[in-house]
Amino acid sequence: MKTTETRKRLESFVFDLPIHELRRGYRSDIYFWREKRTLEIHNRHPTALMQVFQKKSAVLCGIDEALAVLKVGSGRYREYPRAVKLFDEYIAVKEQARRTYGSNREKWLETQRRRTEIAEELDALWEDGYPSLEVKALHDGDEIGPRETVLTIKGDITLFAHLETIYLGVLARRTRIATNVRRVVEAAGGTPILFFPARFDHWAVQGGDGYAAHVGGVLGVSTRAQAEWWGAGASGTVPHALIAAVGGDTVEATRLFGQAYPDTQLVSLVDFDNDCVNTALACARELGDKLWGVRLDTSETMVDKSLHNHLGDYTPTGVVPELVFRVREALDREGFEHVKIVVSGGFNPEKIAQFRALNVPVDSYGVGSALMGGNFDFTADIVEVDGSPMAKAGRRIRPNDRLENVSRSS
């Protein structure tokens, strides 16, 4: 399969991992933590080879984050009973901090200090296990085939058994986003894609999703958090809410927006009155060269006013090719060839491919919920124990010469 150009991996600190919660198994399926403890209690420390794969062709992402999980989370506590007691207090203090924030500043500050103290004590009790592991992995952005091994971990299984839930979940989420984005990017054939799905999912996933979208090939993202891991900024257009806040006047909203953010590419959202052609022209006439572009976001249940006389020739609802052609023709006719056209609302690889086939004059696509669907579930299997093959029925060692040694000693 194709491999992207090798680049430096992201450092562990980028991911802001809940280190102590990972080490304690707080965010792991409980049976993995119990596996670790069962082996430790009975002083059994087999050397296992863990192999990770998934079943589809995909764009791999989440590897660097999974490696970070292994780096900070592999190991064991020296004094287990004391560590457990401290961790329970750590979680209690964390909850107390949430309760007192904004209502009792002194108490909140006290909880922050105590939380730091506990974290230091837990660090002192932790024995880092990553240096003794042999870890091999592909890169974020690699194109992978079905059942291709993407990550192997070899070493004392008690050092990393509790992390399986975490790194598999990371890989599944990031790979889903990166693969969906890549498919949209490929469908667009070079026309830039803007990543607009923040409103369709939980805020806490924005950093990783934005990075996965970057790996997949997007041009821009809509929140600063989505760009944090890869050092870019956020971009966006005049929103419907601003237009409504100034009495429904799109031209005025665009003018005010441009004055407030003079260094931002000024893109007006022109479907507020369901009249994209006339609204785009009004903005262009008022703002001239200051207007970088217009965005069409007509609801899929609406027919733009410019198309009312053409009902019956095609399905006219939403942002359709005919609407884009009409906006482009109107702008060009009055000398506004410089104004770009951004489209959004219901775009996916199939709809983008349709637009490309018709040579619709789109300068960039804003894509949202279509980038969140599907599943790319990863599986981790022990396939070797103490140097001998050992796997559940139907699984076996699948060597992959594309894997790169990423052990700490390498």
Short mmCIF file of C-alpha atoms in Angstrom, two decimals:
data_model
loop_
_atom_site.label_atom_id
_atom_site.label_comp_id
_atom_site.label_asym_id
_atom_site.label_seq_id
_atom_site.Cartn_x
_atom_site.Cartn_y
_atom_site.Cartn_z
CA MET A 1 0.00 0.00 0.00
CA LYS A 2 1.02 3.63 -0.46
CA THR A 3 2.99 5.32 2.31
CA THR A 4 3.02 9.08 2.81
CA GLU A 5 6.30 10.91 3.02
CA THR A 6 7.96 10.13 6.34
CA ARG A 7 7.80 13.05 8.75
CA LYS A 8 8.61 13.68 12.35
CA ARG A 9 6.12 12.14 14.75
CA LEU A 10 4.14 14.32 17.13
CA GLU A 11 5.56 14.60 20.63
CA SER A 12 3.58 13.09 23.51
CA PHE A 13 2.89 16.45 25.17
CA VAL A 14 0.78 17.55 22.17
CA PHE A 15 -2.08 15.27 23.19
CA ASP A 16 -2.65 16.56 26.75
CA LEU A 17 -3.28 13.03 27.97
CA PRO A 18 -4.83 12.31 31.39
CA ILE A 19 -1.67 10.45 32.39
CA HIS A 20 -2.64 9.26 35.86
CA GLU A 21 -6.05 8.12 34.70
CA LEU A 22 -4.43 6.09 31.92
CA ARG A 23 -1.91 4.49 34.26
CA ARG A 24 -4.60 3.47 36.73
CA GLY A 25 -6.90 2.03 34.05
CA TYR A 26 -9.59 4.58 34.92
CA ARG A 27 -10.56 5.02 31.26
CA SER A 28 -10.00 1.40 30.21
CA ASP A 29 -12.40 -1.51 30.00
CA ILE A 30 -12.20 -2.97 33.49
CA TYR A 31 -11.28 -6.45 32.29
CA PHE A 32 -7.98 -5.20 30.88
CA TRP A 33 -7.03 -3.70 34.22
CA ARG A 34 -8.03 -6.94 35.95
CA GLU A 35 -5.91 -8.88 33.45
CA LYS A 36 -2.91 -6.75 34.39
CA ARG A 37 -3.49 -7.13 38.12
CA THR A 38 -4.19 -10.88 37.94
CA LEU A 39 -0.84 -11.48 36.30
CA GLU A 40 0.97 -9.11 38.68
CA ILE A 41 -0.60 -10.68 41.78
CA HIS A 42 0.54 -14.12 40.67
CA ASN A 43 3.95 -12.80 39.61
CA ARG A 44 3.52 -13.91 36.04
CA HIS A 45 5.19 -11.71 33.44
CA PRO A 46 4.99 -13.35 30.00
CA THR A 47 6.62 -11.62 27.05
CA ALA A 48 3.79 -11.12 24.58
CA LEU A 49 3.60 -9.81 21.03
CA MET A 50 0.50 -7.66 20.56
CA GLN A 51 -0.59 -7.04 16.96
CA VAL A 52 -3.04 -4.30 15.90
CA PHE A 53 -5.05 -4.16 12.66
CA GLN A 54 -8.44 -3.30 11.18
CA LYS A 55 -10.45 -4.81 8.34
CA LYS A 56 -10.76 -2.11 5.66
CA SER A 57 -8.68 -0.08 3.27
CA ALA A 58 -8.18 3.20 5.08
CA VAL A 59 -6.01 6.23 5.78
CA LEU A 60 -4.31 5.45 9.06
CA CYS A 61 -4.37 8.08 11.78
CA GLY A 62 -3.97 8.09 15.55
CA ILE A 63 -0.63 6.26 15.55
CA ASP A 64 1.33 9.10 17.13
CA GLU A 65 -1.35 9.51 19.78
CA ALA A 66 -1.42 5.76 20.44
CA LEU A 67 2.36 5.81 20.83
CA ALA A 68 2.03 8.67 23.31
CA VAL A 69 -0.45 6.59 25.31
CA LEU A 70 2.08 3.75 25.45
CA LYS A 71 4.95 6.06 26.35
CA VAL A 72 3.25 7.71 29.31
CA GLY A 73 1.01 4.84 30.39
CA SER A 74 3.12 1.67 30.20
CA GLY A 75 4.46 0.47 33.54
CA ARG A 76 3.41 -0.45 37.05
CA TYR A 77 3.05 0.95 40.55
CA ARG A 78 5.79 0.13 43.06
CA GLU A 79 3.43 0.28 46.04
CA TYR A 80 0.09 -0.71 44.62
CA PRO A 81 -2.16 -0.26 47.73
CA ARG A 82 -0.75 3.20 48.41
CA ALA A 83 -1.03 4.19 44.74
CA VAL A 84 -4.67 3.10 44.58
CA LYS A 85 -5.51 5.10 47.68
CA LEU A 86 -3.77 8.17 46.30
CA PHE A 87 -5.50 7.84 42.94
CA ASP A 88 -8.92 7.61 44.56
CA GLU A 89 -8.14 10.84 46.37
CA TYR A 90 -6.92 12.34 43.09
CA ILE A 91 -10.31 11.68 41.47
CA ALA A 92 -12.17 12.99 44.52
CA VAL A 93 -10.13 16.19 44.51
CA LYS A 94 -10.73 16.56 40.77
CA GLU A 95 -14.49 16.38 41.36
CA GLN A 96 -14.22 18.79 44.27
CA ALA A 97 -12.39 21.26 42.04
CA ARG A 98 -15.28 21.20 39.59
CA ARG A 99 -17.78 21.80 42.37
CA THR A 100 -15.93 24.74 43.88
CA TYR A 101 -14.85 26.53 40.71
CA GLY A 102 -16.63 29.87 40.54
CA SER A 103 -18.20 29.55 43.99
CA ASN A 104 -15.30 29.23 46.44
CA ARG A 105 -12.02 30.48 45.06
CA GLU A 106 -9.94 29.59 48.13
CA LYS A 107 -11.28 26.07 48.21
CA TRP A 108 -10.69 25.71 44.50
CA LEU A 109 -7.08 26.87 44.82
CA GLU A 110 -6.60 24.41 47.68
CA THR A 111 -7.90 21.54 45.52
CA GLN A 112 -5.55 22.54 42.70
CA ARG A 113 -2.57 22.48 45.04
CA ARG A 114 -3.57 19.13 46.50
CA ARG A 115 -4.12 17.65 43.07
CA THR A 116 -0.61 18.66 42.06
CA GLU A 117 0.81 17.12 45.23
CA ILE A 118 -0.99 13.84 44.60
CA ALA A 119 0.18 13.79 40.99
CA GLU A 120 3.77 14.17 42.16
CA GLU A 121 3.34 11.34 44.67
CA LEU A 122 1.85 9.09 42.02
CA ASP A 123 4.71 9.91 39.66
CA ALA A 124 7.16 8.86 42.36
CA LEU A 125 5.37 5.52 42.72
CA TRP A 126 5.28 4.82 38.98
CA GLU A 127 7.83 2.55 37.34
CA ASP A 128 8.10 3.48 33.66
CA GLY A 129 7.77 0.39 31.50
CA TYR A 130 8.06 1.82 28.00
CA PRO A 131 11.87 1.57 27.74
CA SER A 132 11.65 -2.21 28.02
CA LEU A 133 9.06 -2.57 25.24
CA GLU A 134 9.76 -3.16 21.57
CA VAL A 135 7.26 -1.06 19.63
CA LYS A 136 6.88 -0.85 15.87
CA ALA A 137 4.36 1.26 13.97
CA LEU A 138 3.31 2.77 10.68
CA HIS A 139 2.85 6.53 10.27
CA ASP A 140 -0.18 8.77 10.45
CA GLY A 141 -1.32 9.28 6.88
CA ASP A 142 -0.25 5.86 5.61
CA GLU A 143 -2.74 4.16 3.34
CA ILE A 144 -3.40 0.70 4.74
CA GLY A 145 -5.03 -2.45 3.44
CA PRO A 146 -7.52 -4.79 5.14
CA ARG A 147 -5.95 -6.66 8.07
CA GLU A 148 -2.61 -4.95 7.58
CA THR A 149 -0.64 -4.78 10.83
CA VAL A 150 -0.26 -1.12 11.83
CA LEU A 151 1.27 -1.47 15.30
CA THR A 152 3.05 -4.15 17.31
CA ILE A 153 4.01 -4.08 20.98
CA LYS A 154 6.34 -6.69 22.42
CA GLY A 155 7.27 -7.06 26.04
CA ASP A 156 6.00 -7.92 29.49
CA ILE A 157 2.23 -7.87 28.96
CA THR A 158 1.60 -6.56 32.47
CA LEU A 159 3.25 -3.29 31.48
CA PHE A 160 0.70 -2.37 28.79
CA ALA A 161 -2.34 -4.69 29.04
CA HIS A 162 -4.43 -1.94 30.63
CA LEU A 163 -3.97 0.44 27.67
CA GLU A 164 -5.67 -1.61 24.95
CA THR A 165 -9.00 0.20 25.18
CA ILE A 166 -7.29 3.56 24.87
CA TYR A 167 -5.05 3.06 21.87
CA LEU A 168 -7.68 1.09 19.94
CA GLY A 169 -10.23 3.85 20.48
CA VAL A 170 -7.74 6.50 19.40
CA LEU A 171 -6.92 4.63 16.20
CA ALA A 172 -10.58 3.98 15.37
CA ARG A 173 -11.64 7.59 15.78
CA ARG A 174 -8.72 9.26 14.05
CA THR A 175 -8.65 6.78 11.16
CA ARG A 176 -12.38 7.26 10.55
CA ILE A 177 -11.98 11.03 10.23
CA ALA A 178 -8.80 10.87 8.14
CA THR A 179 -10.27 8.30 5.75
CA ASN A 180 -13.54 10.17 5.29
CA VAL A 181 -11.66 13.39 4.66
CA ARG A 182 -9.30 11.78 2.16
CA ARG A 183 -12.26 10.40 0.20
CA VAL A 184 -13.83 13.83 0.04
CA VAL A 185 -10.51 15.44 -0.93
CA GLU A 186 -10.02 12.91 -3.72
CA ALA A 187 -13.58 13.47 -4.96
CA ALA A 188 -12.91 17.22 -5.08
CA GLY A 189 -9.92 16.71 -7.39
CA GLY A 190 -7.86 19.59 -6.08
CA THR A 191 -10.63 21.96 -5.05
CA PRO A 192 -9.97 22.87 -1.40
CA ILE A 193 -12.00 21.21 1.34
CA LEU A 194 -12.96 23.06 4.53
CA PHE A 195 -13.54 20.95 7.67
CA PHE A 196 -16.88 22.05 9.19
CA PRO A 197 -18.13 19.23 11.48
CA ALA A 198 -17.43 20.76 14.91
CA ARG A 199 -21.12 21.33 15.62
CA PHE A 200 -21.94 17.68 14.94
CA ASP A 201 -19.91 16.15 17.74
CA HIS A 202 -18.62 16.70 21.28
CA TRP A 203 -16.28 19.66 21.77
CA ALA A 204 -13.66 17.50 23.49
CA VAL A 205 -12.77 15.67 20.25
CA GLN A 206 -11.89 18.77 18.24
CA GLY A 207 -8.11 18.66 18.63
CA GLY A 208 -7.72 15.10 17.43
CA ASP A 209 -10.40 15.39 14.76
CA GLY A 210 -8.80 18.50 13.33
CA TYR A 211 -5.42 16.78 13.18
CA ALA A 212 -6.98 13.73 11.50
CA ALA A 213 -8.63 16.04 8.98
CA HIS A 214 -5.24 17.63 8.31
CA VAL A 215 -3.77 14.18 7.73
CA GLY A 216 -6.66 13.50 5.34
CA GLY A 217 -5.91 16.65 3.36
CA VAL A 218 -8.25 19.48 4.35
CA LEU A 219 -7.31 23.08 3.61
CA GLY A 220 -8.86 24.67 6.68
CA VAL A 221 -10.76 24.04 9.91
CA SER A 222 -13.35 26.11 11.73
CA THR A 223 -12.08 26.11 15.34
CA ARG A 224 -8.70 26.95 16.83
CA ALA A 225 -8.77 23.69 18.79
CA GLN A 226 -9.02 21.70 15.56
CA ALA A 227 -5.80 23.33 14.35
CA GLU A 228 -3.86 23.19 17.61
CA TRP A 229 -1.95 19.96 17.05
CA TRP A 230 -0.61 20.95 13.64
CA GLY A 231 -0.01 24.65 14.20
CA ALA A 232 -2.57 26.27 11.89
CA GLY A 233 -5.42 28.70 12.53
CA ALA A 234 -9.18 28.62 12.16
CA SER A 235 -11.15 30.14 9.30
CA GLY A 236 -14.80 30.83 8.66
CA THR A 237 -17.47 33.01 7.10
CA VAL A 238 -20.02 35.53 8.26
CA PRO A 239 -22.54 33.38 10.17
CA HIS A 240 -26.31 33.41 9.85
CA ALA A 241 -26.56 34.47 13.50
CA LEU A 242 -24.68 37.72 12.85
CA ILE A 243 -26.96 38.50 9.92
CA ALA A 244 -29.99 37.95 12.13
CA ALA A 245 -28.46 40.06 14.91
CA VAL A 246 -28.26 43.10 12.62
CA GLY A 247 -31.84 42.80 11.44
CA GLY A 248 -31.40 40.35 8.58
CA ASP A 249 -29.20 42.65 6.50
CA THR A 250 -26.49 40.45 4.97
CA VAL A 251 -24.61 43.39 3.43
CA GLU A 252 -24.46 45.23 6.75
CA ALA A 253 -23.39 42.10 8.62
CA THR A 254 -20.63 41.49 6.09
CA ARG A 255 -19.48 45.09 6.26
CA LEU A 256 -19.32 45.06 10.06
CA PHE A 257 -17.55 41.71 10.07
CA GLY A 258 -14.95 43.01 7.63
CA GLN A 259 -14.31 46.07 9.76
CA ALA A 260 -13.94 44.00 12.91
CA TYR A 261 -11.56 41.51 11.24
CA PRO A 262 -9.79 43.40 8.45
CA ASP A 263 -7.02 40.80 8.12
CA THR A 264 -9.42 37.88 7.62
CA GLN A 265 -10.54 36.76 4.17
CA LEU A 266 -14.04 38.19 3.99
CA VAL A 267 -16.60 35.57 2.97
CA SER A 268 -20.29 36.43 3.11
CA LEU A 269 -23.00 33.83 3.71
CA VAL A 270 -25.59 34.82 1.08
CA ASP A 271 -28.56 32.47 1.52
CA PHE A 272 -30.20 34.20 4.52
CA ASP A 273 -33.06 35.54 2.34
CA ASN A 274 -33.04 32.46 0.09
CA ASP A 275 -31.87 34.73 -2.74
CA CYS A 276 -28.22 33.89 -3.32
CA VAL A 277 -27.80 35.66 -6.66
CA ASN A 278 -29.12 39.06 -5.57
CA THR A 279 -27.55 38.88 -2.11
CA ALA A 280 -24.14 37.98 -3.56
CA LEU A 281 -24.40 40.88 -5.99
CA ALA A 282 -25.42 43.30 -3.23
CA CYS A 283 -22.42 42.31 -1.12
CA ALA A 284 -20.04 42.56 -4.08
CA ARG A 285 -21.35 45.98 -5.09
CA GLU A 286 -20.99 47.31 -1.55
CA LEU A 287 -17.62 45.78 -0.67
CA GLY A 288 -15.82 45.44 -3.99
CA ASP A 289 -12.30 44.11 -3.69
CA LYS A 290 -12.70 43.66 0.05
CA LEU A 291 -15.05 40.73 -0.55
CA TRP A 292 -13.00 37.54 -0.96
CA GLY A 293 -15.92 35.22 -1.51
CA VAL A 294 -19.52 34.22 -0.95
CA ARG A 295 -20.82 31.03 0.58
CA LEU A 296 -23.97 29.24 -0.55
CA ASP A 297 -25.63 27.17 2.18
CA THR A 298 -29.24 26.84 1.02
CA SER A 299 -31.25 24.36 3.07
CA GLU A 300 -31.95 21.02 1.41
CA THR A 301 -35.68 21.70 1.97
CA MET A 302 -35.58 25.08 0.17
CA VAL A 303 -35.45 26.26 -3.45
CA ASP A 304 -33.52 29.45 -4.05
CA LYS A 305 -35.56 32.30 -5.56
CA SER A 306 -33.40 32.38 -8.69
CA LEU A 307 -34.58 28.86 -9.56
CA HIS A 308 -38.33 29.29 -9.07
CA ASN A 309 -39.00 29.66 -12.80
CA HIS A 310 -37.15 26.44 -13.57
CA LEU A 311 -38.98 23.98 -11.35
CA GLY A 312 -39.52 20.60 -12.97
CA ASP A 313 -36.26 20.46 -14.94
CA TYR A 314 -34.25 19.01 -12.04
CA THR A 315 -34.34 18.55 -8.29
CA PRO A 316 -33.90 22.18 -7.22
CA THR A 317 -33.63 22.00 -3.45
CA GLY A 318 -30.48 22.96 -1.57
CA VAL A 319 -27.20 23.97 -3.14
CA VAL A 320 -27.49 22.54 -6.66
CA PRO A 321 -25.22 23.04 -9.68
CA GLU A 322 -27.68 25.40 -11.37
CA LEU A 323 -27.63 27.74 -8.39
CA VAL A 324 -23.84 27.94 -8.39
CA PHE A 325 -23.78 28.60 -12.13
CA ARG A 326 -26.29 31.43 -11.71
CA VAL A 327 -24.33 33.09 -8.90
CA ARG A 328 -21.08 32.81 -10.87
CA GLU A 329 -22.65 34.22 -14.03
CA ALA A 330 -24.21 37.14 -12.15
CA LEU A 331 -20.94 38.05 -10.41
CA ASP A 332 -18.90 37.80 -13.61
CA ARG A 333 -21.43 39.84 -15.56
CA GLU A 334 -20.86 42.80 -13.24
CA GLY A 335 -17.07 42.46 -13.11
CA PHE A 336 -16.72 40.56 -9.84
CA GLU A 337 -14.68 37.68 -11.23
CA HIS A 338 -12.40 37.85 -8.17
CA VAL A 339 -15.18 36.79 -5.79
CA LYS A 340 -14.81 33.11 -4.91
CA ILE A 341 -17.71 30.72 -4.37
CA VAL A 342 -17.77 28.42 -1.34
CA VAL A 343 -20.54 25.84 -1.05
CA SER A 344 -21.76 23.86 1.96
CA GLY A 345 -24.74 21.86 3.11
CA GLY A 346 -25.07 18.13 2.51
CA PHE A 347 -21.84 17.67 0.57
CA ASN A 348 -20.25 14.22 0.46
CA PRO A 349 -17.96 12.42 -2.03
CA GLU A 350 -20.88 11.53 -4.31
CA LYS A 351 -22.30 15.05 -4.47
CA ILE A 352 -18.86 16.56 -4.96
CA ALA A 353 -18.15 14.10 -7.77
CA GLN A 354 -21.41 15.14 -9.42
CA PHE A 355 -20.41 18.80 -9.24
CA ARG A 356 -16.99 18.03 -10.71
CA ALA A 357 -18.51 16.06 -13.58
CA LEU A 358 -20.61 19.11 -14.46
CA ASN A 359 -17.65 21.53 -14.07
CA VAL A 360 -19.58 23.53 -11.51
CA PRO A 361 -17.51 26.67 -10.67
CA VAL A 362 -16.88 25.95 -6.99
CA ASP A 363 -13.73 27.34 -5.35
CA SER A 364 -14.00 25.34 -2.13
CA TYR A 365 -16.33 22.90 -0.41
CA GLY A 366 -17.38 23.12 3.22
CA VAL A 367 -18.09 19.60 4.46
CA GLY A 368 -19.52 18.68 7.85
CA SER A 369 -21.43 15.60 8.98
CA ALA A 370 -20.33 13.50 5.99
CA LEU A 371 -16.86 13.39 7.52
CA MET A 372 -18.07 11.73 10.72
CA GLY A 373 -19.77 8.56 9.46
CA GLY A 374 -18.72 4.96 9.14
CA ASN A 375 -16.51 2.86 11.38
CA PHE A 376 -12.93 1.65 11.27
CA ASP A 377 -12.69 -0.54 14.35
CA PHE A 378 -9.24 -1.77 15.29
CA THR A 379 -8.44 -5.07 16.96
CA ALA A 380 -5.45 -5.99 19.15
CA ASP A 381 -4.46 -9.63 19.51
CA ILE A 382 -1.72 -11.40 21.36
CA VAL A 383 -0.16 -13.58 18.65
CA GLU A 384 3.00 -14.74 20.43
CA VAL A 385 3.93 -15.52 24.05
CA ASP A 386 7.51 -16.09 25.23
CA GLY A 387 8.68 -16.56 21.65
CA SER A 388 6.08 -19.12 20.61
CA PRO A 389 2.95 -18.58 18.49
CA MET A 390 -0.09 -18.08 20.71
CA ALA A 391 -3.31 -16.59 19.39
CA LYS A 392 -7.03 -17.21 19.46
CA ALA A 393 -8.48 -19.28 16.63
CA GLY A 394 -8.47 -17.40 13.33
CA ARG A 395 -5.64 -15.04 14.24
CA ARG A 396 -1.96 -15.31 13.41
CA ILE A 397 1.18 -13.24 13.14
CA ARG A 398 1.01 -10.95 10.13
CA PRO A 399 4.48 -9.46 9.58
CA ASN A 400 4.68 -6.04 7.94
CA ASP A 401 8.04 -4.77 6.71
CA ARG A 402 6.63 -1.23 6.59
CA LEU A 403 6.59 -1.02 10.39
CA GLU A 404 9.15 1.36 11.87
CA ASN A 405 10.86 0.75 15.19
CA VAL A 406 9.68 3.47 17.58
CA SER A 407 10.98 1.99 20.84
CA ARG A 408 12.50 4.58 23.13
CA SER A 409 15.92 3.06 22.68
CA SER A 410 15.72 3.24 18.86
#
